[in-house]
XYZ file of C-alpha atoms in Angstrom:
763
model
C -65.500 -9.013 31.883
C -66.294 -9.546 28.202
C -68.948 -7.418 26.547
C -71.273 -8.726 23.819
C -70.949 -7.050 20.446
C -73.766 -4.744 19.367
C -75.605 -5.390 16.095
C -73.665 -2.539 14.497
C -70.317 -3.873 15.721
C -71.174 -7.388 14.501
C -72.005 -6.010 11.041
C -68.757 -4.067 10.921
C -66.669 -7.091 11.892
C -68.448 -9.688 9.712
C -66.259 -11.495 7.162
C -66.931 -13.414 3.931
C -64.927 -16.370 2.598
C -63.339 -15.601 -0.785
C -61.926 -17.465 -3.822
C -64.287 -20.435 -3.486
C -65.563 -21.766 -6.841
C -68.561 -23.937 -7.666
C -68.112 -27.051 -9.828
C -69.300 -25.240 -12.977
C -66.794 -22.381 -12.607
C -63.961 -24.773 -11.712
C -64.607 -26.796 -14.854
C -64.522 -23.711 -17.088
C -61.100 -22.669 -15.822
C -59.652 -26.199 -15.924
C -60.775 -26.945 -19.499
C -60.513 -23.559 -21.265
C -57.640 -23.409 -23.754
C -57.378 -19.631 -23.310
C -57.073 -19.922 -19.527
C -54.468 -22.670 -19.883
C -52.542 -20.446 -22.303
C -52.749 -17.548 -19.846
C -51.415 -19.860 -17.134
C -48.494 -20.828 -19.374
C -49.598 -24.430 -19.928
C -50.796 -24.273 -23.548
C -48.749 -22.558 -26.290
C -50.653 -20.170 -28.501
C -49.918 -22.435 -31.504
C -52.229 -25.064 -29.972
C -55.178 -22.652 -30.144
C -56.926 -22.751 -33.543
C -56.954 -18.948 -34.012
C -57.285 -15.669 -32.141
C -61.012 -15.862 -32.959
C -61.382 -19.162 -31.122
C -63.972 -19.113 -28.305
C -64.223 -21.674 -25.508
C -67.949 -22.278 -24.919
C -69.346 -24.040 -21.836
C -72.722 -24.739 -20.282
C -72.513 -23.038 -16.906
C -76.008 -23.188 -15.369
C -79.331 -24.622 -16.430
C -81.036 -21.299 -15.703
C -80.476 -18.033 -13.910
C -81.995 -19.325 -10.688
C -79.299 -22.005 -10.528
C -76.668 -19.270 -10.961
C -78.234 -17.343 -8.067
C -78.257 -20.451 -5.865
C -74.585 -20.990 -6.591
C -73.914 -17.400 -5.559
C -75.891 -17.859 -2.332
C -73.836 -20.991 -1.617
C -70.657 -18.878 -1.680
C -69.178 -19.195 -5.180
C -67.005 -16.096 -5.603
C -67.343 -15.906 -9.387
C -71.114 -16.505 -9.467
C -71.529 -13.768 -6.861
C -69.418 -11.402 -8.949
C -71.670 -12.174 -11.926
C -74.989 -11.750 -10.091
C -73.976 -8.606 -8.198
C -72.849 -6.946 -11.463
C -75.747 -8.314 -13.515
C -76.138 -6.540 -16.882
C -79.097 -8.717 -17.953
C -81.709 -5.945 -17.714
C -85.346 -6.267 -18.730
C -88.202 -3.952 -19.571
C -90.473 -3.145 -16.637
C -93.143 -5.476 -18.011
C -90.688 -8.264 -18.854
C -89.304 -10.373 -16.022
C -88.603 -13.408 -18.213
C -85.237 -14.891 -17.239
C -85.576 -18.245 -18.980
C -82.687 -19.763 -20.891
C -79.525 -21.627 -20.000
C -76.413 -19.749 -18.883
C -73.423 -19.997 -21.205
C -69.804 -19.160 -20.348
C -67.607 -17.814 -23.173
C -63.838 -17.463 -22.770
C -62.292 -15.459 -25.583
C -59.516 -13.166 -26.722
C -60.291 -9.435 -26.915
C -58.316 -6.718 -28.677
C -60.187 -4.136 -26.606
C -59.482 -5.336 -23.070
C -57.604 -2.876 -20.854
C -56.341 -4.873 -17.908
C -53.952 -7.488 -19.193
C -51.537 -7.807 -22.080
C -53.019 -11.206 -22.892
C -56.520 -9.685 -23.156
C -58.433 -12.851 -22.245
C -62.047 -12.271 -21.187
C -64.948 -14.303 -19.864
C -68.624 -13.566 -20.424
C -71.635 -15.190 -18.791
C -74.758 -14.715 -20.894
C -78.298 -16.069 -20.977
C -79.231 -17.993 -24.140
C -82.950 -17.286 -24.467
C -83.756 -19.799 -27.219
C -82.216 -22.822 -25.498
C -84.062 -24.122 -22.424
C -83.023 -26.989 -20.185
C -86.599 -28.295 -20.475
C -86.026 -28.834 -24.214
C -83.727 -31.724 -23.295
C -85.880 -34.363 -21.555
C -82.867 -36.470 -20.696
C -81.330 -33.499 -18.884
C -77.964 -34.480 -20.374
C -75.639 -31.490 -19.879
C -73.367 -32.773 -22.659
C -76.244 -32.550 -25.163
C -77.062 -29.014 -24.038
C -73.417 -27.950 -24.254
C -73.038 -29.488 -27.723
C -76.053 -27.455 -28.912
C -74.636 -24.304 -27.326
C -71.323 -24.736 -29.115
C -72.967 -25.295 -32.482
C -75.075 -22.162 -32.085
C -72.250 -20.253 -30.429
C -69.950 -20.601 -33.422
C -72.648 -18.969 -35.572
C -73.277 -16.248 -32.973
C -69.623 -15.249 -32.859
C -69.329 -15.256 -36.623
C -72.419 -13.008 -36.944
C -71.429 -10.837 -33.937
C -74.562 -11.778 -31.960
C -72.531 -12.910 -28.976
C -73.351 -9.784 -26.960
C -77.051 -10.544 -26.463
C -78.346 -10.906 -22.887
C -74.995 -10.579 -21.112
C -75.013 -11.145 -17.357
C -71.419 -10.269 -16.564
C -68.211 -9.432 -18.413
C -64.902 -10.223 -16.731
C -61.232 -9.835 -17.498
C -58.855 -12.696 -16.741
C -55.620 -11.293 -15.381
C -52.382 -13.192 -14.893
C -50.175 -11.802 -12.145
C -46.945 -12.648 -10.421
C -46.643 -12.197 -6.691
C -44.565 -9.066 -7.330
C -47.529 -7.459 -9.129
C -49.897 -7.991 -6.188
C -50.410 -5.030 -3.875
C -51.918 -6.917 -0.958
C -50.652 -9.843 1.133
C -50.873 -13.018 -0.928
C -52.961 -14.571 1.853
C -55.851 -12.288 0.837
C -55.833 -13.839 -2.641
C -55.844 -17.497 -1.654
C -58.896 -19.809 -1.388
C -60.451 -19.558 2.053
C -59.214 -16.036 2.811
C -61.598 -13.723 4.671
C -62.775 -10.351 3.330
C -64.653 -7.669 5.337
C -68.336 -7.081 4.593
C -68.327 -3.451 5.792
C -66.262 -0.406 4.872
C -66.213 0.377 8.602
C -64.330 -2.849 9.380
C -60.900 -2.624 11.010
C -59.357 -4.226 7.902
C -60.825 -1.576 5.562
C -59.820 1.328 7.813
C -56.326 -0.107 8.241
C -55.986 -0.228 4.455
C -57.077 3.431 4.119
C -54.565 4.465 6.777
C -51.846 2.494 4.976
C -52.633 4.389 1.744
C -52.348 7.715 3.587
C -49.114 6.937 5.411
C -47.489 5.514 2.282
C -48.333 8.663 0.325
C -47.184 11.044 3.075
C -43.856 9.256 3.402
C -43.083 8.252 -0.186
C -44.875 10.546 -2.667
C -42.931 13.771 -2.974
C -45.058 14.766 -5.964
C -48.176 14.814 -3.787
C -46.639 17.544 -1.637
C -45.821 19.881 -4.528
C -48.614 22.276 -3.652
C -46.908 23.010 -0.339
C -43.617 23.843 -2.045
C -45.212 25.974 -4.794
C -47.730 27.891 -2.721
C -46.931 31.534 -2.078
C -48.451 31.387 1.408
C -46.631 30.690 4.656
C -45.665 27.099 5.355
C -47.525 27.434 8.669
C -50.819 28.487 7.076
C -53.935 26.980 8.643
C -57.664 27.486 8.018
C -59.469 30.167 9.978
C -61.358 27.501 11.954
C -61.126 23.755 12.507
C -63.031 21.078 14.416
C -61.136 19.328 17.218
C -62.686 15.827 17.389
C -60.870 14.732 20.556
C -57.777 12.714 21.386
C -59.323 9.380 22.448
C -59.980 7.155 19.423
C -63.575 5.951 19.535
C -64.742 8.771 21.802
C -65.769 11.926 19.942
C -65.736 15.269 21.804
C -65.929 17.806 18.946
C -65.575 21.551 19.389
C -64.737 24.543 17.183
C -61.175 25.893 17.481
C -59.433 28.991 16.104
C -55.821 28.062 15.171
C -54.612 31.674 15.196
C -55.641 31.977 18.861
C -53.221 29.293 20.047
C -49.512 28.789 19.354
C -49.949 25.083 20.165
C -51.947 24.696 16.933
C -49.295 26.267 14.705
C -48.075 23.104 12.956
C -50.960 20.678 13.229
C -52.206 18.436 10.443
C -55.863 18.327 9.525
C -58.221 16.556 7.120
C -61.178 17.966 5.177
C -64.593 16.629 4.194
C -66.471 16.660 0.885
C -70.136 15.819 1.236
C -73.511 16.225 -0.399
C -75.501 19.004 1.235
C -78.696 17.150 0.399
C -77.676 14.427 2.860
C -76.298 16.824 5.486
C -78.842 19.659 5.298
C -80.477 18.678 8.612
C -77.169 18.895 10.416
C -76.125 21.700 12.737
C -74.510 24.726 11.023
C -72.135 27.376 12.312
C -74.020 30.648 12.762
C -73.257 34.028 14.239
C -75.647 33.178 17.079
C -74.063 29.829 18.112
C -70.407 30.631 17.377
C -69.345 30.986 21.010
C -71.320 27.936 22.108
C -69.654 25.654 19.524
C -66.171 26.645 20.710
C -67.034 24.833 23.934
C -68.770 21.784 22.470
C -70.546 20.606 19.327
C -73.455 18.297 20.262
C -73.104 14.998 18.401
C -76.848 14.373 18.280
C -77.266 17.601 16.282
C -74.893 16.375 13.551
C -75.718 14.254 10.531
C -74.501 10.662 10.403
C -72.062 11.725 7.665
C -70.413 14.303 9.937
C -70.181 11.878 12.864
C -68.661 9.193 10.652
C -66.175 11.692 9.173
C -65.025 12.663 12.660
C -64.594 8.990 13.519
C -62.541 8.452 10.358
C -60.414 11.486 11.265
C -59.333 9.751 14.463
C -58.845 6.395 12.727
C -56.531 8.034 10.178
C -54.369 9.308 13.031
C -55.607 12.927 13.005
C -57.328 15.151 15.528
C -58.639 18.027 13.403
C -61.084 18.218 10.514
C -62.421 21.076 8.371
C -66.115 20.849 7.439
C -67.548 23.726 5.417
C -70.862 24.173 7.224
C -69.175 24.015 10.632
C -66.146 26.182 9.789
C -67.763 28.925 7.669
C -70.417 31.138 9.286
C -73.455 30.248 7.215
C -75.467 33.395 7.854
C -72.609 35.838 7.232
C -72.180 36.838 3.582
C -68.840 38.519 4.321
C -67.418 35.446 6.042
C -68.641 33.188 3.244
C -67.079 35.355 0.507
C -63.770 35.578 2.347
C -63.549 31.860 3.124
C -64.671 30.768 -0.362
C -61.574 32.425 -1.845
C -59.342 30.441 0.510
C -60.464 27.021 -0.738
C -57.266 26.420 -2.711
C -55.363 26.655 0.574
C -57.897 24.896 2.806
C -57.956 21.773 0.657
C -54.466 22.077 -0.800
C -52.799 22.084 2.613
C -54.868 19.300 4.154
C -53.351 15.884 4.769
C -56.287 14.187 3.100
C -59.849 14.865 1.975
C -62.558 12.458 3.121
C -65.256 12.147 0.438
C -68.703 10.917 1.477
C -70.082 9.774 -1.884
C -73.748 9.691 -0.860
C -74.622 6.509 -2.737
C -78.317 5.489 -2.649
C -79.237 3.588 0.490
C -76.105 4.653 2.374
C -76.599 6.858 5.432
C -73.236 8.306 6.340
C -69.740 7.274 5.287
C -69.903 3.523 5.874
C -71.745 0.820 3.964
C -72.434 -2.896 4.093
C -71.437 -4.861 1.012
C -70.633 -8.288 -0.349
C -66.900 -8.062 -1.116
C -67.137 -10.987 -3.539
C -68.963 -8.652 -5.933
C -65.826 -6.633 -6.668
C -62.760 -8.303 -5.169
C -60.600 -10.251 -7.690
C -61.234 -13.976 -7.658
C -58.254 -16.348 -7.875
C -59.372 -18.944 -10.443
C -56.215 -20.976 -11.099
C -52.594 -21.107 -9.973
C -49.831 -21.028 -12.557
C -46.705 -23.151 -12.716
C -44.419 -20.126 -12.225
C -45.865 -19.305 -8.807
C -48.334 -16.709 -10.065
C -52.072 -17.000 -10.569
C -54.932 -16.083 -12.912
C -57.604 -13.811 -11.447
C -61.089 -12.864 -12.631
C -61.962 -9.157 -12.385
C -65.359 -7.606 -13.020
C -65.274 -5.310 -16.053
C -67.540 -2.812 -14.251
C -65.005 -2.446 -11.436
C -61.963 -1.357 -13.450
C -60.569 2.186 -12.972
C -61.625 3.406 -16.422
C -65.254 2.243 -16.057
C -65.832 3.250 -12.439
C -68.780 5.650 -12.086
C -69.209 5.948 -15.853
C -71.414 4.515 -18.573
C -70.940 0.758 -18.447
C -69.728 0.978 -14.857
C -71.434 1.842 -11.606
C -73.899 4.614 -10.939
C -72.141 7.952 -10.565
C -72.222 9.001 -6.895
C -74.365 12.053 -6.036
C -71.258 13.712 -4.599
C -69.642 13.931 -8.039
C -72.622 15.937 -9.351
C -72.072 18.680 -6.765
C -70.375 21.706 -8.337
C -68.315 22.679 -5.295
C -66.845 19.193 -4.967
C -64.774 19.287 -8.164
C -62.320 21.835 -6.771
C -62.275 20.007 -3.448
C -61.134 16.888 -5.312
C -58.665 18.732 -7.514
C -57.035 20.791 -4.773
C -56.687 18.061 -2.154
C -53.349 16.264 -2.436
C -55.060 13.040 -1.336
C -58.622 11.706 -1.418
C -60.203 8.697 0.262
C -63.748 7.937 -0.882
C -66.265 6.467 1.582
C -69.947 5.659 1.227
C -69.686 3.257 -1.707
C -69.390 -0.534 -1.880
C -65.627 -0.228 -1.391
C -63.007 2.336 -0.426
C -61.207 4.304 -3.141
C -58.004 6.316 -2.963
C -56.771 9.077 -5.250
C -53.583 11.122 -5.021
C -51.269 12.749 -7.544
C -49.316 9.516 -7.981
C -51.827 6.694 -7.557
C -55.429 5.667 -7.642
C -56.358 2.678 -5.516
C -59.358 0.661 -4.432
C -59.941 -2.371 -2.285
C -60.602 -4.388 -5.444
C -57.664 -3.046 -7.472
C -55.127 -5.537 -6.237
C -52.552 -5.210 -9.027
C -49.924 -2.595 -9.784
C -50.804 -2.592 -13.473
C -54.197 -1.019 -12.630
C -52.726 2.121 -11.084
C -51.649 4.160 -14.123
C -53.012 7.703 -13.879
C -55.309 8.972 -16.674
C -53.169 11.822 -17.982
C -53.982 11.057 -21.614
C -56.375 13.495 -23.254
C -58.094 10.697 -25.119
C -59.102 8.995 -21.855
C -61.759 10.129 -19.416
C -62.727 8.453 -16.182
C -63.992 9.397 -12.759
C -60.382 9.847 -11.690
C -58.909 11.682 -14.672
C -59.611 15.331 -13.750
C -57.013 15.403 -10.988
C -54.310 14.347 -13.435
C -55.323 17.134 -15.839
C -55.139 19.631 -12.974
C -51.628 18.463 -12.134
C -50.515 19.157 -15.705
C -51.886 22.706 -15.494
C -49.985 23.346 -12.250
C -46.706 21.929 -13.575
C -44.452 24.943 -14.101
C -42.112 22.958 -16.339
C -44.999 22.347 -18.742
C -46.066 25.983 -18.681
C -42.556 27.282 -19.399
C -42.468 25.355 -22.691
C -45.724 26.773 -24.047
C -45.965 29.065 -27.032
C -48.524 31.712 -26.124
C -49.602 34.935 -27.734
C -51.067 35.876 -31.115
C -48.655 34.810 -33.800
C -50.229 35.048 -37.293
C -49.861 31.915 -39.434
C -48.166 30.083 -36.557
C -47.195 26.463 -36.845
C -48.392 26.051 -33.266
C -46.831 23.514 -30.934
C -49.372 20.764 -30.345
C -48.385 20.948 -26.674
C -49.788 24.476 -26.483
C -53.164 23.289 -27.698
C -53.030 20.230 -25.478
C -52.420 22.480 -22.488
C -55.743 24.141 -23.236
C -57.364 20.745 -23.723
C -56.391 19.804 -20.156
C -58.235 22.922 -18.957
C -61.127 22.048 -21.259
C -61.369 18.587 -19.663
C -61.670 20.123 -16.192
C -64.153 22.733 -17.349
C -66.296 20.169 -19.169
C -66.430 18.016 -16.045
C -67.346 21.056 -13.944
C -70.136 22.107 -16.292
C -71.783 18.707 -15.838
C -72.215 19.385 -12.118
C -75.067 21.107 -10.336
C -75.173 24.046 -7.960
C -77.901 24.955 -5.494
C -77.291 28.593 -6.404
C -76.206 29.300 -9.984
C -74.684 32.546 -8.711
C -71.859 30.311 -7.395
C -70.869 29.179 -10.907
C -67.623 31.203 -10.889
C -66.703 31.177 -7.237
C -67.113 27.388 -6.953
C -64.207 27.152 -9.420
C -62.165 29.920 -7.769
C -59.874 27.582 -5.840
C -58.784 25.741 -8.982
C -58.236 29.024 -10.827
C -56.221 30.462 -7.933
C -53.937 27.422 -7.814
C -53.284 27.545 -11.584
C -52.702 31.300 -11.384
C -50.190 30.823 -8.550
C -48.308 28.016 -10.284
C -48.535 28.914 -13.973
C -48.570 32.698 -13.610
C -51.545 32.985 -15.958
C -54.092 35.823 -15.932
C -57.665 34.755 -15.158
C -60.959 36.598 -15.185
C -64.595 35.510 -15.465
C -63.661 31.904 -16.282
C -61.174 32.779 -19.042
C -57.364 32.854 -19.287
C -55.644 35.605 -21.253
C -52.861 33.218 -22.254
C -55.345 30.762 -23.769
C -56.974 33.333 -26.049
C -58.797 32.682 -28.309
C -59.183 28.983 -27.448
C -61.033 29.828 -24.245
C -63.706 31.736 -26.170
C -64.521 29.009 -28.694
C -67.479 27.316 -27.016
C -71.188 27.018 -27.702
C -74.344 25.619 -26.160
C -75.122 22.079 -27.209
C -78.803 22.358 -27.943
C -80.609 24.423 -30.572
C -83.979 26.143 -30.400
C -87.401 25.820 -31.957
C -89.685 28.787 -32.601
C -90.461 30.944 -29.539
C -88.298 29.081 -26.992
C -87.689 30.306 -23.478
C -84.440 32.302 -23.045
C -81.634 30.587 -21.192
C -81.396 30.969 -17.441
C -78.985 33.758 -16.547
C -76.532 32.382 -14.007
C -76.550 35.464 -11.791
C -72.752 35.641 -11.762
C -72.882 38.940 -13.709
C -70.337 37.360 -16.048
C -69.878 39.041 -19.457
C -71.604 37.546 -22.465
C -68.359 36.048 -23.820
C -67.876 33.957 -20.654
C -69.206 30.406 -20.390
C -70.420 31.406 -16.901
C -72.937 33.980 -18.169
C -75.842 31.548 -18.556
C -76.771 27.986 -17.659
C -76.883 25.164 -20.192
C -74.808 22.321 -21.580
C -71.822 23.519 -23.596
C -69.166 22.036 -25.796
C -65.869 23.354 -27.105
C -64.643 23.642 -30.667
C -61.348 21.791 -30.357
C -61.822 18.042 -30.534
C -59.599 16.236 -28.049
C -59.994 13.002 -30.027
C -58.510 14.728 -33.076
C -55.629 16.277 -31.159
C -54.797 13.786 -28.404
C -52.590 11.549 -30.551
C -48.851 12.002 -30.217
C -48.369 12.128 -34.000
C -50.870 14.962 -34.535
C -49.628 18.225 -36.045
C -51.814 21.278 -36.511
C -51.315 24.649 -38.179
C -53.141 27.507 -36.488
C -53.901 30.887 -37.981
C -54.921 33.608 -35.543
C -57.363 35.904 -37.328
C -57.770 38.254 -34.372
C -55.443 39.994 -31.935
C -56.637 40.657 -28.414
C -55.664 44.243 -27.690
C -56.947 44.483 -24.141
C -57.530 41.820 -21.470
C -58.610 43.297 -18.107
C -56.263 42.753 -15.164
C -57.973 42.630 -11.784
C -57.008 41.516 -8.308
C -57.889 37.905 -7.734
C -60.597 38.520 -5.151
C -62.462 40.859 -7.516
C -62.554 38.309 -10.329
C -65.503 36.565 -8.689
C -67.456 39.608 -7.453
C -68.498 40.985 -10.804
C -70.510 44.206 -10.968
C -74.009 43.812 -12.355
C -74.016 47.143 -14.160
C -70.378 47.308 -15.246
C -69.531 44.732 -17.887
C -66.010 43.374 -18.367
C -64.907 44.077 -21.919
C -62.417 42.392 -24.246
C -61.012 44.415 -27.142
C -60.094 42.705 -30.417
C -58.467 43.830 -33.631
C -59.897 41.271 -35.994
C -61.481 40.265 -39.255
C -65.246 40.577 -39.392
C -68.223 40.100 -41.701
C -71.666 41.605 -41.324
C -74.793 39.619 -41.893
C -78.416 39.006 -40.985
C -79.763 36.285 -38.713
C -82.455 33.960 -39.956
C -83.908 30.578 -39.070
C -84.272 28.146 -41.933
C -87.009 25.535 -42.037
C -85.767 22.229 -43.391
C -88.007 19.773 -45.155
C -87.945 16.242 -43.673
C -86.241 14.679 -46.694
C -83.421 17.236 -46.528
C -82.543 16.757 -42.859
C -79.297 14.956 -42.176
C -78.504 13.353 -38.851
C -75.677 15.811 -38.212
C -77.609 18.969 -39.203
C -77.987 21.741 -36.608
C -81.695 21.101 -36.058
C -84.086 21.008 -33.138
C -87.133 18.729 -33.223
C -86.153 17.889 -36.812
C -87.268 21.239 -38.178
C -85.176 24.383 -37.620
C -81.652 25.398 -38.479
C -79.976 28.689 -37.492
C -77.982 30.571 -40.110
C -76.472 33.952 -40.857
C -76.885 35.404 -44.330
C -73.738 37.406 -45.092
C -73.848 40.660 -47.057
C -71.764 39.366 -49.959
C -71.522 36.394 -52.272
C -70.475 33.870 -49.630
C -73.009 31.164 -48.853
C -74.943 31.462 -45.567
C -73.019 30.292 -42.489
C -74.550 27.859 -39.996
C -74.294 29.207 -36.472
C -75.519 28.265 -33.026
C -77.239 31.103 -31.185
C -77.001 31.339 -27.384
C -80.594 32.584 -27.375
C -82.870 32.899 -30.424
C -82.598 36.074 -32.474
C -85.469 37.465 -34.531
C -85.129 36.987 -38.274
C -83.529 40.041 -39.846
C -81.456 40.941 -36.757
C -78.125 42.511 -37.852
C -75.130 40.522 -36.592
C -71.364 40.695 -36.812
C -69.215 37.588 -37.294
C -65.804 37.896 -35.633
C -63.378 35.260 -36.910
C -61.030 34.213 -34.089
C -58.908 31.443 -35.579
C -58.495 28.753 -38.201
C -56.877 25.397 -37.544
C -55.766 22.836 -40.070
C -54.799 19.284 -39.081
C -52.154 18.228 -41.569
C -50.704 15.203 -39.775
C -52.372 12.576 -37.599
C -55.301 10.202 -37.675
C -57.566 12.597 -39.621
C -55.285 14.720 -41.828
C -56.788 17.365 -44.074
C -59.424 18.649 -41.646
C -59.806 22.429 -41.777
C -61.948 24.485 -39.433
C -62.702 28.128 -38.719
C -64.312 29.367 -35.536
C -65.542 32.653 -34.151
C -68.251 34.615 -32.367
C -71.628 35.911 -33.465
C -72.099 39.419 -32.039
C -74.913 41.954 -31.778
C -74.706 45.619 -30.825
C -74.821 46.371 -27.107
C -76.899 49.434 -26.290
C -78.097 48.793 -22.742
C -75.268 49.551 -20.293
C -75.872 50.899 -16.805
C -72.231 51.998 -16.417
C -69.148 52.339 -18.564
C -67.613 48.893 -19.222
C -64.555 47.678 -17.325
C -61.592 47.401 -19.708
C -61.784 47.999 -23.440
C -60.186 51.425 -23.578
C -59.985 53.301 -26.888
C -62.324 53.499 -29.840
C -64.438 50.693 -31.258
C -68.041 49.551 -31.437
C -69.393 47.728 -28.349
C -71.016 44.319 -28.867
C -72.230 41.378 -26.839
C -71.996 37.717 -27.740
C -75.108 36.157 -29.309
C -73.664 32.822 -30.423
C -70.748 31.089 -32.115
C -69.927 29.482 -35.447
C -67.639 26.721 -36.620
C -67.166 25.905 -40.284
C -65.744 22.734 -41.722
C -67.798 20.212 -39.754
C -70.746 18.035 -40.887
C -74.012 19.929 -41.003
C -72.297 23.342 -41.119
C -71.431 25.527 -44.069
C -68.208 24.348 -45.632
C -66.412 27.127 -47.432
C -63.276 29.222 -47.225
C -64.680 31.887 -44.927
C -61.196 32.926 -43.871
C -59.970 33.206 -47.459
C -62.856 35.554 -48.327
C -61.723 38.102 -45.739
C -59.401 40.921 -46.739
C -57.474 43.587 -44.867
C -60.447 45.883 -45.438
C -62.492 43.632 -43.161
C -60.354 44.343 -40.080
C -62.007 46.347 -37.291
C -61.538 47.114 -33.610
C -64.326 45.319 -31.780
C -65.224 45.433 -28.092
C -67.189 42.542 -26.583
C -68.810 42.869 -23.156
């Protein structure tokens, strides 16, 4: 007997017809010279110049464009769903005809031919201005004005949608060609069988063919049979969830199982059942589904659909009211996520309850616009759906999940990620990044370049840091006047990229600032053999210490929030606030860059501690670094700048104040950035850490010096950890960098002599 589908099942199985074009879109692609050239039908010599723009009247107004979308035009839907034509809250005017521009771009990223299409609203040309309603007259007027717009660079006003036109052979297409032909059906839910089948295909392909994605298993120092302390058994019958808590060590039958993990936003799952001391025994028998959030139920369903039986969920596998259990399990995150088959990420996008979402696939799926004579085709792709713009400025809204501090290490450590909860499914592993809409092999290049940042670039940087072959070629240590290998600095820049991404995230408890990064640090320590403590690597000294807070202070500001990690003052984890680093990745990312580095300071003592103790720092016993370096004494003061003397790049706050240190010699005052404000007249010590000079590359001739601003430390509850021997004890109060706009530009390093060398301890 047949059973009627429920409303939910109907929504999950609904399909949308793709690659259907309205008459206006069809005409654009048939008559455009650039599209014909892309299709191989018009030689480039027949196009007037690379600045030539094909201009067409597309719609008489925006409402007509919306009606075309509602009627099923794939391209019009892509334009409307990714509409960039924003208005002020008090301005809902959408008058003006819609113009289609097809043009050649030197900035496009998707295709070697770099042909783009833009739909934009022309506000000063209305269809009502042409009583005859003759579209030819309107288009003639558009072309006359359009030539002027492109010459004066006004062509970017009121854009609705930017698209790339991509030519592809069948061999470049990742999906069955039938999905890219007119009339093909696309699923309107990420819970559809087609979407889940695709996610399972990604997983199986990676497990079977990507040896690089299993490198953590081969490099880890733990047993090959390692499993988490606890897991959730979701049941063996697909579609029927019977979850319960299991202890792998209690059963030999669980010795070699595979499991998945879950990354989720606690804000969406906070009402869900948690594992507690009181309900531990009960949950080993059964976990009630109605007590779980929709996200957890969906994740368990996905676990079965991906061919797995076990899942690790933090709030159900770590005892939430046991501090000892939490501390112990938190230090195992590198193994929990690193040894999973896959991590399920519930992105928590607005309006999405759980892991699945309804969507219009025409908004992001490539649209086949014209076949080519060689058996390929030209496709239109939304610019906001490309890998480099996803979840970034100019792309979609960044998912709440990516703002959660704990999630970064979950993403980095997991060999594979599948992202649910957005308009489409995304995949990320060490070898590939994929999405339902990324249908071409040319879109899959990983972002390992330091000059490129995207939502999916951090994992590639992490892989570089864990590559032992890269580490073995580094030049580390304090070598005075070293002509440093650019690869050594770039290695630090990969760490800087990860750290910068992490510092943009939020934590419910700022006391977790160090331990939420512990898994990443542990993996790098295991693979690279580096020494880590309080967020800093001994082998990356002094690069790791050259950071500062981004903002400056006005008179009588509030002190920064202390993180509660008990981190020493020299650590970025000591206080909360936006930070930046001294080394500019845009200066140093180019392959032809060469830099000469002078180390002005030797680190004489870097504390060595067991890994577990690196994240349980004593409140009263500060961790101390000992330096033998060049110093200058001075006095802190805050300079008031007059309005006509303020430059855009000056270190000012509210256009008024600038922090400086007046040195006790003839050198001009040095611009610094204090971590917290110091009273005028406060004695300070400037410790120069290094100088770097870029003598080859895009910006040759740049010379910088960087170091710390220190003040005497007199309030210690206990003797500091590390820092044996003599030497004055200081704490960090800020940092300085010379040689940049708005800062003092002078040869600070040259003014230092051997008499200025002291042993300095910083806690």
